[in-house]
Coordinates of C-alpha atoms in Angstrom, one line a residue:
Chain H
S1024 CA -1.5 13.4 -9.7
Q1025 CA -2.7 10.3 -8.0
Q1026 CA -4.3 7.4 -9.9
G1027 CA -6.8 6.9 -7.2
E1028 CA -8.4 9.6 -5.1
E1029 CA -10.7 8.8 -2.2
D1030 CA -13.6 10.9 -1.1
P1031 CA -14.3 12.0 1.6
Q1032 CA -10.9 12.4 3.2
A1033 CA -12.4 11.8 6.6
L1034 CA -15.7 10.3 7.9
S1035 CA -17.1 10.2 11.4
I1036 CA -20.1 8.0 12.2
Q1037 CA -21.9 6.3 15.0
E1038 CA -21.7 2.6 15.6
G1039 CA -24.4 0.8 13.7
E1040 CA -24.5 3.3 10.8
N1041 CA -23.3 2.6 7.3
A1042 CA -20.0 4.1 6.0
T1043 CA -19.6 4.9 2.3
M1044 CA -16.5 6.1 0.7
N1045 CA -15.7 6.7 -3.0
C1046 CA -12.6 6.3 -5.2
S1047 CA -12.0 7.8 -8.6
Y1048 CA -9.2 6.9 -11.0
K1049 CA -7.9 8.2 -14.3
T1050 CA -6.8 5.4 -16.6
S1051 CA -8.1 2.0 -17.7
I1052 CA -7.5 -0.7 -15.1
N1053 CA -7.3 -4.4 -14.7
N1054 CA -8.8 -4.4 -11.2
L1055 CA -9.5 -2.2 -8.3
Q1056 CA -8.7 -3.2 -4.7
W1057 CA -9.6 -1.8 -1.3
Y1058 CA -7.2 -2.0 1.7
R1059 CA -7.5 -1.1 5.3
Q1060 CA -4.9 0.3 7.6
N1061 CA -5.1 0.5 11.3
S1062 CA -3.0 3.3 12.9
G1063 CA 0.7 2.5 12.8
R1064 CA 0.2 -0.8 11.0
G1065 CA 0.6 -2.1 7.5
L1066 CA -2.2 -2.4 5.0
V1067 CA -4.6 -5.4 4.9
H1068 CA -6.4 -6.4 1.7
L1069 CA -10.2 -6.3 2.0
I1070 CA -11.6 -7.0 -1.4
L1071 CA -10.8 -7.0 -5.2
I1072 CA -13.2 -6.2 -8.0
R1073 CA -12.3 -6.9 -11.6
S1074 CA -12.8 -4.4 -14.4
N1075 CA -15.6 -6.6 -15.9
E1076 CA -17.5 -6.7 -12.5
R1077 CA -20.0 -4.2 -11.3
E1078 CA -20.6 -5.2 -7.7
K1079 CA -19.0 -7.5 -5.1
H1080 CA -19.8 -8.5 -1.5
S1081 CA -17.7 -9.8 1.3
G1082 CA -19.3 -10.0 4.7
R1083 CA -20.4 -6.4 5.7
L1084 CA -18.5 -4.9 2.7
R1085 CA -20.0 -4.0 -0.6
V1086 CA -17.9 -2.7 -3.4
T1087 CA -19.2 -1.2 -6.7
L1088 CA -17.3 -0.3 -9.8
D1089 CA -18.4 1.9 -12.6
T1090 CA -15.7 1.8 -15.4
S1091 CA -17.6 4.4 -17.5
K1092 CA -17.2 6.9 -14.7
K1093 CA -13.9 5.5 -13.5
S1094 CA -15.1 5.3 -10.0
S1095 CA -15.7 2.8 -7.2
S1096 CA -17.4 2.9 -3.8
L1097 CA -16.9 0.9 -0.6
L1098 CA -19.8 0.5 1.7
I1099 CA -19.4 -0.9 5.3
T1100 CA -22.7 -1.8 6.7
A1101 CA -23.6 -1.8 10.4
S1102 CA -20.3 -0.3 11.4
R1103 CA -18.5 -1.2 14.6
A1104 CA -15.9 0.7 16.6
A1105 CA -13.3 -1.8 15.4
D1106 CA -13.9 -0.6 11.8
T1107 CA -12.1 2.6 12.8
A1108 CA -9.2 2.8 10.3
S1109 CA -8.0 4.3 7.1
Y1110 CA -9.3 2.8 3.9
F1111 CA -7.4 3.0 0.6
C1112 CA -8.3 2.1 -2.9
A1113 CA -5.6 0.8 -5.2
T1114 CA -5.5 0.2 -8.9
I1115 CA -3.3 -1.5 -11.5
K1116 CA -3.3 0.1 -14.9
A1117 CA -4.1 -2.1 -17.8
A1118 CA -0.8 -3.8 -18.8
G1119 CA 0.7 -2.4 -15.6
N1120 CA 2.7 -4.1 -12.9
K1121 CA 2.2 -2.1 -9.7
L1122 CA -0.6 -1.1 -7.4
T1123 CA -1.1 2.7 -7.1
F1124 CA -2.8 3.9 -4.0
G1125 CA -5.1 6.8 -3.3
G1126 CA -4.8 9.2 -0.4
G1127 CA -7.3 7.3 1.7
T1128 CA -10.4 7.9 3.8
R1129 CA -10.0 8.0 7.5
V1130 CA -13.1 6.5 9.2
L1131 CA -13.9 7.0 12.8
V1132 CA -16.7 4.9 14.3
K1133 CA -17.9 6.2 17.6
P1134 CA -19.3 3.7 20.1
Chain G
N995 CA 3.4 -19.2 8.0
A996 CA 4.9 -15.9 8.9
G997 CA 3.7 -12.8 7.1
V998 CA 5.8 -10.1 5.6
M999 CA 8.5 -9.2 8.1
Q1000 CA 10.1 -5.8 8.2
N1001 CA 12.9 -4.7 10.5
P1002 CA 13.7 -2.6 12.3
R1003 CA 10.3 -1.3 13.4
H1004 CA 11.7 2.0 14.2
L1005 CA 15.0 3.5 13.0
V1006 CA 16.5 6.8 14.1
R1007 CA 19.4 8.3 12.1
R1008 CA 21.2 11.6 12.1
R1009 CA 21.5 13.6 9.0
G1010 CA 24.2 12.2 6.7
Q1011 CA 24.0 8.7 8.1
E1012 CA 22.9 5.6 6.1
A1013 CA 19.6 3.8 6.7
R1014 CA 19.1 0.2 5.8
L1015 CA 15.6 -1.2 5.9
R1016 CA 15.0 -5.0 5.6
C1017 CA 12.0 -6.9 4.3
S1018 CA 11.5 -10.7 4.2
P1019 CA 8.5 -11.5 2.0
M1020 CA 5.9 -14.1 2.7
K1021 CA 7.1 -17.7 2.1
G1022 CA 7.0 -18.5 -1.5
H1023 CA 6.6 -14.9 -2.7
S1024 CA 9.2 -13.7 -5.1
H1025 CA 7.7 -10.2 -5.9
V1026 CA 8.6 -7.4 -3.5
Y1027 CA 7.4 -3.8 -3.5
W1028 CA 8.5 -0.8 -1.4
Y1029 CA 6.2 2.1 -0.6
R1030 CA 6.7 5.3 1.4
Q1031 CA 4.0 6.9 3.5
L1032 CA 3.9 10.3 5.1
P1033 CA 1.5 11.1 8.0
E1034 CA -2.1 11.3 6.9
E1035 CA -1.2 10.5 3.3
G1036 CA -1.5 7.5 1.0
L1037 CA 1.3 5.1 0.0
K1038 CA 3.7 6.3 -2.7
F1039 CA 5.2 3.5 -4.9
M1040 CA 9.0 3.4 -4.8
V1041 CA 10.3 0.2 -6.4
Y1042 CA 9.2 -3.3 -7.5
L1043 CA 11.7 -6.1 -7.4
Q1044 CA 11.7 -9.8 -8.3
K1045 CA 14.4 -12.1 -7.1
E1046 CA 17.8 -10.5 -8.1
N1047 CA 16.1 -8.0 -10.6
I1048 CA 14.7 -4.5 -10.3
I1049 CA 11.5 -4.5 -12.4
D1050 CA 10.3 -0.9 -11.9
E1051 CA 12.1 1.8 -9.9
S1052 CA 10.1 4.7 -11.3
G1053 CA 9.1 5.9 -7.9
M1054 CA 12.5 5.9 -6.3
P1055 CA 14.7 9.0 -6.2
K1056 CA 17.7 8.6 -8.5
E1057 CA 20.2 9.7 -5.9
R1058 CA 20.9 8.3 -2.4
F1059 CA 18.2 5.5 -2.7
S1060 CA 18.8 2.0 -3.8
A1061 CA 17.1 -1.3 -3.4
E1062 CA 18.0 -5.0 -3.9
F1063 CA 16.4 -8.4 -3.5
P1064 CA 19.2 -11.0 -3.6
K1065 CA 18.8 -14.6 -4.3
E1066 CA 19.3 -15.4 -0.7
G1067 CA 18.1 -13.2 2.2
P1068 CA 15.8 -10.2 2.6
S1069 CA 15.1 -7.3 0.3
I1070 CA 17.0 -4.2 1.4
L1071 CA 16.1 -0.5 0.9
R1072 CA 19.1 1.6 1.4
I1073 CA 19.1 5.4 1.9
Q1074 CA 22.5 7.0 1.9
Q1075 CA 23.2 10.4 3.5
V1076 CA 19.7 10.7 5.0
V1077 CA 18.1 14.1 5.2
R1078 CA 15.1 15.2 7.4
G1079 CA 12.8 14.9 4.4
D1080 CA 13.5 11.2 4.3
S1081 CA 11.6 10.8 7.6
A1082 CA 8.5 8.6 6.8
A1083 CA 7.1 5.1 7.2
Y1084 CA 8.5 2.7 4.7
F1085 CA 6.3 -0.3 3.9
C1086 CA 7.2 -3.5 2.1
A1087 CA 4.7 -5.7 0.4
S1088 CA 5.0 -9.0 -1.4
S1089 CA 3.0 -11.1 -3.8
L1090 CA 3.1 -14.5 -5.4
K1091 CA 2.8 -13.2 -8.9
N1092 CA 3.0 -10.0 -10.8
P1093 CA -0.1 -8.0 -9.9
G1094 CA -0.8 -7.3 -13.5
Q1095 CA -1.3 -11.1 -14.1
G1096 CA -4.7 -11.5 -12.7
D1097 CA -6.3 -11.2 -9.3
E1098 CA -3.1 -10.7 -7.3
K1099 CA -3.2 -8.9 -4.0
L1100 CA -0.4 -7.6 -1.9
F1101 CA 0.6 -8.6 1.6
F1102 CA 2.1 -5.8 3.7
G1103 CA 4.6 -5.7 6.5
S1104 CA 4.1 -3.5 9.5
G1105 CA 6.5 -0.9 8.2
T1106 CA 9.7 0.8 9.4
Q1107 CA 9.3 4.3 10.8
L1108 CA 12.4 6.2 9.9
S1109 CA 13.1 9.3 11.9
V1110 CA 16.0 11.6 10.8
L1111 CA 17.3 14.0 13.4

């Protein structure tokens, strides 16, 4: 089973709306990262949140982390058509050495 | 400062042939990772290498697949005697340090799409 599982699998919203996606994981982690992938391209790092942090902001992105529930959420505010992409959470287990990715949330922002 | 470079971008092979995928990490990065992605799915870890050493190959099939990262030159993912099930996008990523050692993020290449006929 996957270390990270995103929910929902797909999301369709209108430009200007907010997009929220969630990630759950199974084991203790060092940090949790979110990446974005445009169709046919490699992943691009968006934001990292440490296990001792609860919330982090970067531009229109807001990430929360609840280690007691082993879950994280990514919020994109005031979405734009250019935000259309797949978004993946990734975790590194405590004392681990590799990033494990979830199945992703495919976001479609309609103009 | 070029990013992670992968080539070829697309590779077509017939069943039974060999596929060699190349990855040049970002300048100064000595940690390389290979991931595999099927359509509409996430990335599956295959192997983690540091210059001349395989650190973790727990995600790589024991047969037909091998990876190396020599002292000089790119990292190579080699698939021998390819089968149709090997068709996928293969992504390489690099980092400056081991991701377990703090706030390390990965930089990804654009991937190699392998199609096995």
